[in-house]
Amino acid sequence: MSPRQGWISRIHAIPYPVLLTLVLARHGVRWRWILLSAAYSAAMWFACVFLNQHYIVDLLLGAGLAFLCLPFAAAGPYSEKLTWLRSS
């Protein structure tokens, strides 16, 4: 069993953290939350490559998937629940 068996990014590893960062930025939440989410995304990217779980191209494909899903996620039924994160 090869350590690189899962060669295309899984939804939990790459697109979700990137999508969270994009949705937070799109809804104008406090910059601290966006920075924290971006740091988590970067840590996930680093861990996926460093632990030999994904290739860099997998990460780029996952980020592309997050950008494709952004219009649907930002207009979803839970988008109004982000109001407590917005800056006042």
Short mmCIF file of N, CA and C in Angstrom, two decimals:
data_model
loop_
_atom_site.label_atom_id
_atom_site.label_comp_id
_atom_site.label_asym_id
_atom_site.label_seq_id
_atom_site.Cartn_x
_atom_site.Cartn_y
_atom_site.Cartn_z
N MET A 1 0.84 -1.18 0.00
CA MET A 1 0.00 0.00 0.00
C MET A 1 0.89 1.25 0.00
N SER A 2 0.75 2.04 -0.99
CA SER A 2 1.58 3.23 -1.16
C SER A 2 1.06 4.37 -0.28
N PRO A 3 1.95 5.19 0.30
CA PRO A 3 1.48 6.33 1.09
C PRO A 3 0.81 7.39 0.24
N ARG A 4 1.01 7.36 -1.06
CA ARG A 4 0.39 8.36 -1.95
C ARG A 4 -0.84 7.78 -2.63
N GLN A 5 -1.53 6.88 -1.98
CA GLN A 5 -2.68 6.24 -2.59
C GLN A 5 -3.82 7.23 -2.83
N GLY A 6 -4.04 8.16 -1.91
CA GLY A 6 -5.09 9.15 -2.09
C GLY A 6 -4.54 10.36 -2.82
N TRP A 7 -4.45 10.29 -4.12
CA TRP A 7 -3.70 11.30 -4.87
C TRP A 7 -4.52 12.48 -5.31
N ILE A 8 -5.81 12.45 -5.23
CA ILE A 8 -6.61 13.66 -5.51
C ILE A 8 -7.19 14.14 -4.19
N SER A 9 -7.18 15.44 -4.01
CA SER A 9 -7.52 15.98 -2.70
C SER A 9 -8.92 15.59 -2.25
N ARG A 10 -8.97 15.20 -1.05
CA ARG A 10 -10.25 14.85 -0.44
C ARG A 10 -10.89 16.13 0.07
N ILE A 11 -12.20 16.10 0.19
CA ILE A 11 -12.95 17.30 0.52
C ILE A 11 -12.61 17.81 1.93
N HIS A 12 -12.26 16.92 2.84
CA HIS A 12 -11.98 17.37 4.21
C HIS A 12 -10.59 17.96 4.35
N ALA A 13 -9.69 17.62 3.46
CA ALA A 13 -8.30 18.03 3.64
C ALA A 13 -8.00 19.40 3.05
N ILE A 14 -8.42 19.66 1.84
CA ILE A 14 -8.00 20.88 1.17
C ILE A 14 -9.15 21.85 0.89
N PRO A 15 -10.19 21.45 0.17
CA PRO A 15 -11.20 22.45 -0.20
C PRO A 15 -11.95 23.06 0.98
N TYR A 16 -12.25 22.31 2.03
CA TYR A 16 -13.01 22.89 3.15
C TYR A 16 -12.29 24.05 3.84
N PRO A 17 -11.02 23.90 4.22
CA PRO A 17 -10.35 25.05 4.86
C PRO A 17 -10.23 26.25 3.93
N VAL A 18 -9.94 26.01 2.66
CA VAL A 18 -9.83 27.11 1.70
C VAL A 18 -11.19 27.77 1.50
N LEU A 19 -12.22 26.95 1.39
CA LEU A 19 -13.57 27.48 1.20
C LEU A 19 -14.01 28.29 2.41
N LEU A 20 -13.67 27.83 3.60
CA LEU A 20 -14.00 28.59 4.81
C LEU A 20 -13.34 29.96 4.78
N THR A 21 -12.07 30.02 4.40
CA THR A 21 -11.37 31.30 4.32
C THR A 21 -12.03 32.21 3.29
N LEU A 22 -12.39 31.67 2.14
CA LEU A 22 -13.01 32.48 1.10
C LEU A 22 -14.40 33.00 1.51
N VAL A 23 -15.19 32.15 2.15
CA VAL A 23 -16.52 32.57 2.59
C VAL A 23 -16.42 33.64 3.67
N LEU A 24 -15.49 33.47 4.61
CA LEU A 24 -15.32 34.50 5.64
C LEU A 24 -14.89 35.82 5.03
N ALA A 25 -13.98 35.78 4.07
CA ALA A 25 -13.53 37.02 3.42
C ALA A 25 -14.66 37.65 2.62
N ARG A 26 -15.48 36.84 2.00
CA ARG A 26 -16.56 37.38 1.17
C ARG A 26 -17.65 38.05 2.01
N HIS A 27 -17.86 37.55 3.21
CA HIS A 27 -18.91 38.11 4.06
C HIS A 27 -18.42 39.23 4.96
N GLY A 28 -17.19 39.62 4.81
CA GLY A 28 -16.68 40.78 5.53
C GLY A 28 -16.56 40.57 7.03
N VAL A 29 -16.13 39.40 7.46
CA VAL A 29 -15.96 39.17 8.90
C VAL A 29 -14.66 39.82 9.36
N ARG A 30 -14.45 39.82 10.66
CA ARG A 30 -13.25 40.45 11.21
C ARG A 30 -12.00 39.81 10.62
N TRP A 31 -10.99 40.62 10.43
CA TRP A 31 -9.77 40.15 9.78
C TRP A 31 -9.08 39.07 10.59
N ARG A 32 -9.27 39.06 11.91
CA ARG A 32 -8.65 38.03 12.75
C ARG A 32 -9.16 36.64 12.41
N TRP A 33 -10.45 36.55 12.13
CA TRP A 33 -11.04 35.25 11.77
C TRP A 33 -10.53 34.78 10.42
N ILE A 34 -10.41 35.72 9.50
CA ILE A 34 -9.89 35.38 8.17
C ILE A 34 -8.44 34.93 8.28
N LEU A 35 -7.65 35.64 9.07
CA LEU A 35 -6.24 35.28 9.26
C LEU A 35 -6.11 33.92 9.94
N LEU A 36 -6.94 33.65 10.93
CA LEU A 36 -6.91 32.35 11.60
C LEU A 36 -7.29 31.22 10.64
N SER A 37 -8.29 31.46 9.83
CA SER A 37 -8.71 30.46 8.85
C SER A 37 -7.64 30.25 7.78
N ALA A 38 -7.00 31.30 7.35
CA ALA A 38 -5.92 31.18 6.36
C ALA A 38 -4.73 30.44 6.95
N ALA A 39 -4.42 30.68 8.23
CA ALA A 39 -3.33 29.96 8.88
C ALA A 39 -3.66 28.48 8.98
N TYR A 40 -4.90 28.16 9.29
CA TYR A 40 -5.31 26.76 9.35
C TYR A 40 -5.20 26.11 7.97
N SER A 41 -5.62 26.82 6.93
CA SER A 41 -5.51 26.30 5.57
C SER A 41 -4.05 26.05 5.20
N ALA A 42 -3.18 26.99 5.54
CA ALA A 42 -1.76 26.82 5.24
C ALA A 42 -1.17 25.64 6.01
N ALA A 43 -1.59 25.47 7.25
CA ALA A 43 -1.11 24.34 8.04
C ALA A 43 -1.58 23.01 7.44
N MET A 44 -2.80 22.97 6.97
CA MET A 44 -3.31 21.76 6.33
C MET A 44 -2.54 21.46 5.05
N TRP A 45 -2.27 22.48 4.26
CA TRP A 45 -1.51 22.28 3.02
C TRP A 45 -0.12 21.75 3.35
N PHE A 46 0.54 22.37 4.32
CA PHE A 46 1.88 21.94 4.69
C PHE A 46 1.87 20.49 5.19
N ALA A 47 0.91 20.17 6.05
CA ALA A 47 0.84 18.82 6.61
C ALA A 47 0.57 17.78 5.53
N CYS A 48 -0.29 18.10 4.59
CA CYS A 48 -0.61 17.14 3.52
C CYS A 48 0.61 16.81 2.67
N VAL A 49 1.43 17.80 2.39
CA VAL A 49 2.62 17.57 1.58
C VAL A 49 3.74 16.98 2.44
N PHE A 50 3.95 17.52 3.62
CA PHE A 50 5.04 17.06 4.48
C PHE A 50 4.85 15.62 4.93
N LEU A 51 3.62 15.24 5.21
CA LEU A 51 3.35 13.88 5.65
C LEU A 51 3.17 12.91 4.49
N ASN A 52 3.45 13.40 3.28
CA ASN A 52 3.47 12.55 2.09
C ASN A 52 2.08 11.97 1.76
N GLN A 53 1.05 12.77 1.99
CA GLN A 53 -0.30 12.32 1.71
C GLN A 53 -0.83 12.82 0.37
N HIS A 54 -0.35 13.97 -0.09
CA HIS A 54 -0.82 14.56 -1.34
C HIS A 54 0.34 15.21 -2.08
N TYR A 55 0.18 15.30 -3.39
CA TYR A 55 1.10 16.08 -4.22
C TYR A 55 0.64 17.55 -4.20
N ILE A 56 1.51 18.43 -4.60
CA ILE A 56 1.15 19.85 -4.64
C ILE A 56 0.04 20.09 -5.66
N VAL A 57 0.05 19.35 -6.76
CA VAL A 57 -1.01 19.52 -7.75
C VAL A 57 -2.37 19.15 -7.16
N ASP A 58 -2.41 18.22 -6.21
CA ASP A 58 -3.66 17.88 -5.54
C ASP A 58 -4.19 19.07 -4.75
N LEU A 59 -3.27 19.79 -4.12
CA LEU A 59 -3.68 20.96 -3.35
C LEU A 59 -4.24 22.05 -4.26
N LEU A 60 -3.61 22.22 -5.40
CA LEU A 60 -4.09 23.23 -6.34
C LEU A 60 -5.46 22.84 -6.91
N LEU A 61 -5.66 21.56 -7.18
CA LEU A 61 -6.98 21.10 -7.64
C LEU A 61 -8.03 21.30 -6.56
N GLY A 62 -7.67 21.04 -5.31
CA GLY A 62 -8.60 21.26 -4.20
C GLY A 62 -8.95 22.73 -4.03
N ALA A 63 -7.96 23.60 -4.18
CA ALA A 63 -8.24 25.04 -4.10
C ALA A 63 -9.12 25.48 -5.26
N GLY A 64 -8.89 24.92 -6.45
CA GLY A 64 -9.76 25.22 -7.58
C GLY A 64 -11.19 24.78 -7.32
N LEU A 65 -11.34 23.62 -6.69
CA LEU A 65 -12.68 23.16 -6.33
C LEU A 65 -13.34 24.11 -5.34
N ALA A 66 -12.57 24.62 -4.40
CA ALA A 66 -13.11 25.58 -3.43
C ALA A 66 -13.58 26.85 -4.13
N PHE A 67 -12.82 27.34 -5.10
CA PHE A 67 -13.23 28.53 -5.84
C PHE A 67 -14.49 28.26 -6.67
N LEU A 68 -14.61 27.06 -7.21
CA LEU A 68 -15.82 26.72 -7.96
C LEU A 68 -17.05 26.64 -7.06
N CYS A 69 -16.87 26.21 -5.84
CA CYS A 69 -17.98 26.05 -4.90
C CYS A 69 -18.32 27.33 -4.15
N LEU A 70 -17.48 28.34 -4.25
CA LEU A 70 -17.69 29.58 -3.48
C LEU A 70 -19.05 30.23 -3.71
N PRO A 71 -19.54 30.37 -4.94
CA PRO A 71 -20.85 31.01 -5.10
C PRO A 71 -21.98 30.25 -4.40
N PHE A 72 -21.87 28.94 -4.36
CA PHE A 72 -22.92 28.15 -3.71
C PHE A 72 -22.80 28.21 -2.20
N ALA A 73 -21.58 28.21 -1.69
CA ALA A 73 -21.37 28.23 -0.24
C ALA A 73 -21.68 29.60 0.35
N ALA A 74 -21.34 30.65 -0.36
CA ALA A 74 -21.55 32.00 0.15
C ALA A 74 -23.02 32.39 0.16
N ALA A 75 -23.82 31.76 -0.68
CA ALA A 75 -25.25 32.08 -0.74
C ALA A 75 -26.09 31.00 -0.07
N GLY A 76 -25.46 30.13 0.69
CA GLY A 76 -26.16 29.02 1.31
C GLY A 76 -27.06 29.45 2.45
N PRO A 77 -27.80 28.51 3.01
CA PRO A 77 -28.77 28.83 4.06
C PRO A 77 -28.12 29.27 5.36
N TYR A 78 -26.83 29.01 5.55
CA TYR A 78 -26.17 29.36 6.80
C TYR A 78 -25.36 30.65 6.70
N SER A 79 -25.42 31.31 5.56
CA SER A 79 -24.59 32.51 5.39
C SER A 79 -25.01 33.64 6.32
N GLU A 80 -26.28 33.72 6.70
CA GLU A 80 -26.70 34.79 7.61
C GLU A 80 -26.23 34.53 9.04
N LYS A 81 -25.80 33.33 9.35
CA LYS A 81 -25.31 33.01 10.70
C LYS A 81 -23.91 33.54 10.93
N LEU A 82 -23.29 34.12 9.91
CA LEU A 82 -21.95 34.69 10.06
C LEU A 82 -21.97 36.10 10.62
N THR A 83 -23.13 36.62 10.95
CA THR A 83 -23.23 38.01 11.38
C THR A 83 -22.46 38.26 12.68
N TRP A 84 -22.35 37.30 13.56
CA TRP A 84 -21.63 37.51 14.81
C TRP A 84 -20.13 37.61 14.60
N LEU A 85 -19.64 37.21 13.44
CA LEU A 85 -18.21 37.32 13.15
C LEU A 85 -17.85 38.63 12.47
N ARG A 86 -18.85 39.34 12.00
CA ARG A 86 -18.58 40.59 11.27
C ARG A 86 -18.10 41.67 12.21
N SER A 87 -17.30 42.55 11.66
CA SER A 87 -16.81 43.66 12.46
C SER A 87 -17.93 44.66 12.67
N SER A 88 -17.92 45.27 13.82
CA SER A 88 -19.00 46.21 14.15
C SER A 88 -18.62 47.63 13.86
#
